[in-house]
Coordinates of C-alpha atoms and ligand atoms in Angstrom, one line a residue:
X1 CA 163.1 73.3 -126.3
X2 CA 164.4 74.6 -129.4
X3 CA 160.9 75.6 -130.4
X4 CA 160.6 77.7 -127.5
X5 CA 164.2 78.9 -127.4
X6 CA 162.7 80.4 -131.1
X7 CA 159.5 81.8 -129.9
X8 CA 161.1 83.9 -127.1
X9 CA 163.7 85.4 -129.2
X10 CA 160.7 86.3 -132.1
X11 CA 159.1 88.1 -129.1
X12 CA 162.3 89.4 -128.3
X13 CA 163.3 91.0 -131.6
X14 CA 159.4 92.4 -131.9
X15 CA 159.8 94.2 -128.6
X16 CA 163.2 95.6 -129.7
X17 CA 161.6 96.7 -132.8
X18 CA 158.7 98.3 -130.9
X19 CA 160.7 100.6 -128.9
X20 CA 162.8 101.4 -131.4
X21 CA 159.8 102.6 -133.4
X22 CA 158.7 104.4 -130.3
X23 CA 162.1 106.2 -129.6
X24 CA 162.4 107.5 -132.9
X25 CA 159.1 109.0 -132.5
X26 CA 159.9 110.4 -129.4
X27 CA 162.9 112.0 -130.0
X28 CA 162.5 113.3 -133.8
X29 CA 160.0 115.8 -133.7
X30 CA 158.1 117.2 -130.9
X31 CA 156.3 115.0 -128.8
X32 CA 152.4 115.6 -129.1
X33 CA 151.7 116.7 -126.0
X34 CA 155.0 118.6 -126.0
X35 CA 155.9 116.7 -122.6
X36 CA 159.6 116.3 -123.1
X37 CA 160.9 119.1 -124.7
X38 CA 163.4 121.4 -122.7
X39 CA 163.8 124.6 -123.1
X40 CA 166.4 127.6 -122.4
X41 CA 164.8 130.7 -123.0
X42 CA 166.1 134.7 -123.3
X43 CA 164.3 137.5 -122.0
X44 CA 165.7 141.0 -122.5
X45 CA 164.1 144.1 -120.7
X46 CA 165.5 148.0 -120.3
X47 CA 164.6 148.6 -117.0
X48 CA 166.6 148.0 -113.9
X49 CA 166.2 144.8 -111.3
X50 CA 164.4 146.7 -108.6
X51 CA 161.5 147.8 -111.3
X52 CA 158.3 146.0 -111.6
X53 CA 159.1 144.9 -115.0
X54 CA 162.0 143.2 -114.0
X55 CA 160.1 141.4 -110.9
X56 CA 157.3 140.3 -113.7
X57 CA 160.0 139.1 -115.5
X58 CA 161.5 137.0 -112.5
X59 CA 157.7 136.1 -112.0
X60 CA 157.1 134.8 -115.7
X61 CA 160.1 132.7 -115.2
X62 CA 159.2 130.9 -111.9
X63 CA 155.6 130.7 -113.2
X64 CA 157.0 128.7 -116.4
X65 CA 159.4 126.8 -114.6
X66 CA 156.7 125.5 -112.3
X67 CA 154.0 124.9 -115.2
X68 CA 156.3 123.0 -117.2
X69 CA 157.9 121.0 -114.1
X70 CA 161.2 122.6 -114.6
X71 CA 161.5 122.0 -118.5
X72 CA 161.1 125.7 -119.3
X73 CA 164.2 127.9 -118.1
X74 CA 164.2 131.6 -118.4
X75 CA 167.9 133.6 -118.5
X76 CA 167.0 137.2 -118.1
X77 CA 168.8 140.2 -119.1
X78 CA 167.4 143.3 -117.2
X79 CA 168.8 147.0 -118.0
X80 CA 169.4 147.2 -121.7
X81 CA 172.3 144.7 -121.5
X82 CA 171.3 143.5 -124.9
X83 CA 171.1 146.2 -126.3
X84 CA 168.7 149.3 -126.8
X85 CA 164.8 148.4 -127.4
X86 CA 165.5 148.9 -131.2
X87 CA 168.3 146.2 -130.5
X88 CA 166.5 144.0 -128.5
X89 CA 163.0 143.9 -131.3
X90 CA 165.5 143.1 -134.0
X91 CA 167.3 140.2 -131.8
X92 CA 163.1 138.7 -131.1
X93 CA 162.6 138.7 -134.9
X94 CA 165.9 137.4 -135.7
X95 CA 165.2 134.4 -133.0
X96 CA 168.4 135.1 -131.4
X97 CA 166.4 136.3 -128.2
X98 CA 163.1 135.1 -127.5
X99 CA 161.0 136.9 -125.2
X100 CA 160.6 140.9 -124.7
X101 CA 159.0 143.2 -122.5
X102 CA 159.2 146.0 -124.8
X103 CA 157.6 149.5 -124.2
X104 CA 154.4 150.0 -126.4
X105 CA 156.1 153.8 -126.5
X106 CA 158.9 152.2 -128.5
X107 CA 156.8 149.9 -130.3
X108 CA 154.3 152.3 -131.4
X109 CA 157.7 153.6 -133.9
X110 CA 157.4 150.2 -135.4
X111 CA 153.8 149.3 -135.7
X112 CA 151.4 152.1 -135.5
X113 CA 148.6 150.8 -133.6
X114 CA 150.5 151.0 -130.6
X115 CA 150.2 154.6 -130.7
X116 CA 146.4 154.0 -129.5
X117 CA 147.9 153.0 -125.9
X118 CA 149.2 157.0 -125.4
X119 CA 145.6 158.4 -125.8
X120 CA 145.9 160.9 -122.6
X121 CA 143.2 159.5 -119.9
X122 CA 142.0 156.4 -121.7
X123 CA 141.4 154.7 -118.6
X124 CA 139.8 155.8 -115.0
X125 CA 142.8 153.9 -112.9
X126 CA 145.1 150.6 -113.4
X127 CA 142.7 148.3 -113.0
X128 CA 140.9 149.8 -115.6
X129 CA 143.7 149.7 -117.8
X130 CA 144.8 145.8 -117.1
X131 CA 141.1 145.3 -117.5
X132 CA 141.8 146.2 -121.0
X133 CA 144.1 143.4 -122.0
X134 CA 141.3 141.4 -123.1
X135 CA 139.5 142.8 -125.1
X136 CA 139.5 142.5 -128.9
X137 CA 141.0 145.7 -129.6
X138 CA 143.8 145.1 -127.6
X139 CA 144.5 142.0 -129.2
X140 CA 143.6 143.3 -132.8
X141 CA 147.4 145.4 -132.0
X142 CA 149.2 142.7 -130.7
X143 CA 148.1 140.9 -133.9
X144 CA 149.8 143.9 -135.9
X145 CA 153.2 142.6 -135.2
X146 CA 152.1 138.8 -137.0
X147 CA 154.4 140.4 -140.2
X148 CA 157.7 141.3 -138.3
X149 CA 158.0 137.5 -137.0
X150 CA 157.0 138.6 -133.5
X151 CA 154.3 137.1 -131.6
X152 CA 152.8 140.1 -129.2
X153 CA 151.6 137.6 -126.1
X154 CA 150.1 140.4 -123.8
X155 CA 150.4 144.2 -121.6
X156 CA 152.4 144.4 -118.6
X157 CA 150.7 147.1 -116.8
X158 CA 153.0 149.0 -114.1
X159 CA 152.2 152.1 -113.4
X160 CA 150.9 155.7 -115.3
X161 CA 152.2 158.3 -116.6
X162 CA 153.4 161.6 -114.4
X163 CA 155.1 164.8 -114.7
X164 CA 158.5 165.7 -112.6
X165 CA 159.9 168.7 -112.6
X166 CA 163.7 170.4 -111.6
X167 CA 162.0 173.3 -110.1
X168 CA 158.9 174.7 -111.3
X169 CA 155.7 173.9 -109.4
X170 CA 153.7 173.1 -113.0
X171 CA 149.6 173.5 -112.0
X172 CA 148.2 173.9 -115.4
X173 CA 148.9 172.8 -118.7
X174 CA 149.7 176.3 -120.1
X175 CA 152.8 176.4 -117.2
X176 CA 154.5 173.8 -119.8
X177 CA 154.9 176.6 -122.4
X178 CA 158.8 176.8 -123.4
X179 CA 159.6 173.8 -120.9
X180 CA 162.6 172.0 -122.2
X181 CA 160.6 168.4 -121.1
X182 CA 161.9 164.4 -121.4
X183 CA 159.7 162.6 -123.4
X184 CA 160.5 158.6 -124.4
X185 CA 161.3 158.5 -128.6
X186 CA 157.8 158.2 -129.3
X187 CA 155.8 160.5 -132.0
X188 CA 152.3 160.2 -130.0
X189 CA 154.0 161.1 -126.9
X190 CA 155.7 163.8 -128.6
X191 CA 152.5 165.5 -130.0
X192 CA 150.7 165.5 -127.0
X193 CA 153.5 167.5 -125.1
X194 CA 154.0 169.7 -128.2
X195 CA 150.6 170.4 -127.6
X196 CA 151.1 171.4 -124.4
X197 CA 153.4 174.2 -125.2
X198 CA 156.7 171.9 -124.1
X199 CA 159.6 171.3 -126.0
X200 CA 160.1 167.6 -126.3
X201 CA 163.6 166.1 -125.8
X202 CA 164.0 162.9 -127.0
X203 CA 166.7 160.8 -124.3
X204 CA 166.4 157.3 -123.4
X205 CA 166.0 156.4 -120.1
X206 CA 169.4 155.9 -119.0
X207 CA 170.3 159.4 -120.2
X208 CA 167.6 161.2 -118.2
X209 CA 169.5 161.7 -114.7
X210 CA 172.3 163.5 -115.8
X211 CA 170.2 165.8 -118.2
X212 CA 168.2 167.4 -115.7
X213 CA 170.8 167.4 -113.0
X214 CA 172.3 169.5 -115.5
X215 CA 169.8 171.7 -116.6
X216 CA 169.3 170.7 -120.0
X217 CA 165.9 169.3 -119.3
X218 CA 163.2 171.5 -117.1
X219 CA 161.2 168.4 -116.6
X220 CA 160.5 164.7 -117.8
X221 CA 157.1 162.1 -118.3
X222 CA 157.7 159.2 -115.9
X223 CA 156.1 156.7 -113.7
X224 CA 156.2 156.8 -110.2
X225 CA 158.7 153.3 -110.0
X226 CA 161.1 154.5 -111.9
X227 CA 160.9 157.9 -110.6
X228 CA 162.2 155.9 -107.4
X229 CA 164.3 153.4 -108.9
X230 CA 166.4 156.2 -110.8
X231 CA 166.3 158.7 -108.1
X232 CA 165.1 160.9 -109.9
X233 CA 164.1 162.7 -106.3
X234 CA 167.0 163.7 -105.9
X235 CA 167.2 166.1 -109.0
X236 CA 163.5 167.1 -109.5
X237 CA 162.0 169.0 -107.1
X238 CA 158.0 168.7 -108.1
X239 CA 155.8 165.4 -109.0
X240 CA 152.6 166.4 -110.9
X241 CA 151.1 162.6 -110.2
X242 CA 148.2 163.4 -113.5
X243 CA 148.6 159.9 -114.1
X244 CA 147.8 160.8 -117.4
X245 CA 148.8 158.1 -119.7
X246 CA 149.2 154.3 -119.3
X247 CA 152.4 152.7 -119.7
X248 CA 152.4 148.9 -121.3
X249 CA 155.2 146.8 -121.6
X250 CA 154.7 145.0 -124.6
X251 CA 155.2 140.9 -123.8
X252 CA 157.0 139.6 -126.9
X253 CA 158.2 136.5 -128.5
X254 CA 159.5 135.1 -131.7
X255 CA 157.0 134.0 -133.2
X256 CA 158.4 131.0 -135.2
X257 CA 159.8 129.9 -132.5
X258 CA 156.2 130.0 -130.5
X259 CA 154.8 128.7 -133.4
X260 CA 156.7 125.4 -133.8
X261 CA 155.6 124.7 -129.9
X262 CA 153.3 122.0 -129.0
X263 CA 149.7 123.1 -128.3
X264 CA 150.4 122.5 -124.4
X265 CA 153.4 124.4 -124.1
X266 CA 151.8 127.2 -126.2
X267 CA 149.6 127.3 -123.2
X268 CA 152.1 127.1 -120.7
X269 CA 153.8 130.3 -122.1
X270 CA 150.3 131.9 -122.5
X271 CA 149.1 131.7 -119.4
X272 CA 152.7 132.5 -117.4
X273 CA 152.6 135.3 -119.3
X274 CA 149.3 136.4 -117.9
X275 CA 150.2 135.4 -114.2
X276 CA 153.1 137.5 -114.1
X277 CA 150.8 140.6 -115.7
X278 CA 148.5 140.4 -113.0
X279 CA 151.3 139.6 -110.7
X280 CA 152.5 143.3 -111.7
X281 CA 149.5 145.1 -111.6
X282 CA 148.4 143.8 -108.5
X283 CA 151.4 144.5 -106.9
X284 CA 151.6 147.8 -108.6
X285 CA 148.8 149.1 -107.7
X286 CA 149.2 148.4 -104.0
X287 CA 152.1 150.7 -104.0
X288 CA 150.7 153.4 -105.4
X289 CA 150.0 155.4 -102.1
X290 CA 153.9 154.1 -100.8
X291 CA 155.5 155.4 -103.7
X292 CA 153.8 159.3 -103.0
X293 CA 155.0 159.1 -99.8
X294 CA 158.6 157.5 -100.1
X295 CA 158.8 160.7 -102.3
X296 CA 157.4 163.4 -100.3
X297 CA 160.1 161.6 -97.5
X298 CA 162.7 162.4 -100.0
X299 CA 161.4 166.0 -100.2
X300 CA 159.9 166.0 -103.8
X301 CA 156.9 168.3 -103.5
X302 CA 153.8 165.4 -104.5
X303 CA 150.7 167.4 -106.1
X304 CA 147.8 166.4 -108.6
X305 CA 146.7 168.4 -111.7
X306 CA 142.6 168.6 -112.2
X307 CA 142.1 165.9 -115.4
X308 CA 139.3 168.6 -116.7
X309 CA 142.4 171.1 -117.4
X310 CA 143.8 168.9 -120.0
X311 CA 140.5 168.3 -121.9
X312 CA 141.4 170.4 -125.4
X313 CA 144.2 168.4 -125.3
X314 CA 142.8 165.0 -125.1
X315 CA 140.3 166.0 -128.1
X316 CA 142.9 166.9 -130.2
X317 CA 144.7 163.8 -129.4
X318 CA 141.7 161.3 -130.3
X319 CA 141.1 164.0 -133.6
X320 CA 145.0 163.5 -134.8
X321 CA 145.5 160.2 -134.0
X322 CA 142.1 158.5 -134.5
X323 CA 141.6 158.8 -138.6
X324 CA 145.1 157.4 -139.1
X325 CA 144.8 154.2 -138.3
X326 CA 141.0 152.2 -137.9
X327 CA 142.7 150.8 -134.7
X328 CA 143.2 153.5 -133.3
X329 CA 139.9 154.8 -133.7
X330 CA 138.3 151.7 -132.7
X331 CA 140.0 152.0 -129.4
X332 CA 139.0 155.2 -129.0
X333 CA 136.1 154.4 -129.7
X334 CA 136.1 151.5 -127.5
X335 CA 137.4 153.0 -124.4
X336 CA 136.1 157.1 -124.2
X337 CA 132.5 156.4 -122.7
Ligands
BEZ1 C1 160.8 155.5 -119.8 O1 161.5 155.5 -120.8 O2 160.4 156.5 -119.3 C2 160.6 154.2 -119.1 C3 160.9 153.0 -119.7 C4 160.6 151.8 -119.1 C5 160.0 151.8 -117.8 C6 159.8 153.0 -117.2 C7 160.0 154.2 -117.8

């Protein structure tokens, strides 16, 4: 009796023992497949709610939830409440936010690869363009942001490029001569409408509005969402759609903090990441024809501008840009067939 009484306590203390051993496992560092960990995530953006960025964002965030059976959660601040982009960069590398959607505009002033993104008519339409996440090249300029602790994860593709103006009907490239024009803080951007003859203003997004209600701008490069979103209708009376450049979000995160995941979550985050990019372009892309028309409704004169007229300009684009950086060239390269 006693001899048993001693057995099953032996067996007791071993089992004790062996879930102690497999607690502390458990709990100390990540698990191996990463299965427990929870997570909170930031995400910070400059555009408002009712932009496609902001619904990729929403989408990244269901997508994660529901791939990591609700141990991922995603808090989102739209509309530059964190910040500016030059902010928001600084808080990714920092680790005290840890995802972005940051223009490659912006980002080109940081890491000059981006800059290959604003060669004028790189790509035939949007598809082509989010075709163009995966190729090497692409990749090659995420890679460039490695050494400022940021892990580039992918393009959100939502729209091109187009030309509004207060009120000049602009039908050639020469018709830009003297125009006071909004372009984002980017150089490349900034050389190709120098090139035009335009005199590039410099104004963040949220300043736009109110400069060419007032006259100080003749005419700013958009896209077509946030030419609704802003109501920018409603103060520019002509829409060149030239669709003339592409207009990446750059999908951001720290990278130490991506790093330090488990190989399945990694995944998780990759490929939420990519669902909510083709979630945009898809979506974007559909709209394309809707947009024109909510804004001839609104009364903004809708036009196109023959690609062919803007040919000197491209060349002397690729022939500026492309021997600065082997990047760039190679997506010259890469793309211009
Ligand atoms: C802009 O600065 O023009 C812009 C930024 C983000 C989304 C759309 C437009």
């Amino acid at each position: 009796m006693i001899h048993l009484r001693k057995s099953g306590l032996t067996i007791l203390i071993l089992l004790l023992l062996l879930t102690t051993v497999a607690c502390s496992n458990n709990t100390e560092a990540e698990p191996a497949s990463g299965s427990e960990k929870k997570y909170t995530f930031k995400l910070a953006h400059i555009t408002p709610t009712d932009h496609m960025w902001h619904k990729a964002a929403e989408k990244f965030k269901e997508e994660l939830d529901k791939r990591s059976e609700g141990r991922m959660k995603v808090e989102i601040y739209p509309a530059s409440q964190l910040g500016t982009e030059a902010d928001m960069v600084q808080q990714i590398s920092a680790g005290s936010v840890d995802f972005g959607f940051i223009t490659a505009a912006y980002m080109s002033s940081r890491a000059p690869a981006f800059t290959a993104w604003f060669a004028p008519y790189a790509f035939k339409d949007l598809e082509a363009a989010n075709a163009s996440r995966d190729t090497e090249i692409a990749k090659k300029i995420l890679a460039t942001l490695d050494d400022q602790g940021i892990k580039g994860l992918d393009y959100l593709f939502a729209g091109n490029r187009v030309m509004l103006f207060k009120d000049k009907e602009v039908k050639k490239p020469e018709d830009m001569k003297g125009l006071s024009f909004r372009v984002t803080p980017s150089p490349p951007l900034q050389d190709f409408y120098k090139s035009l003859g335009a005199s590039p203003e410099s104004l963040p997004l949220p300043e736009v509005y109110a400069a060419i209600q007032t006259g100080v701008i003749d005419g700013m490069d958009m896209d077509l969402d946030a030419t609704i979103t802003n109501k920018y209708h409603e103060v520019a009376k002509y829409g060149a759609v030239t669709n003339h450049m592409v207009w990446p979000a750059v999908a951001m995160m720290n990278k130490e903090k991506y790093e330090k995941m488990s190989d399945n979550d990694k995944k998780i985050i990759d490929e939420s990441i990519k669902a909510a990019a083709e979630y945009a372009v898809k979506t974007r892309s559909s709209q394309e024809e809707e947009f024109k028309k909510t804004l001839s409704d609104e009364g903004m004169k809708i036009y196109e501008i023959d690609q062919k007229l803007f040919e000197p300009y491209i060349k002397e684009f690729d022939e500026k840009y492309g021997p600065t950086d082997p990047l760039i060239q190679e997506f010259i390269d890469t793309f211009r067939k």
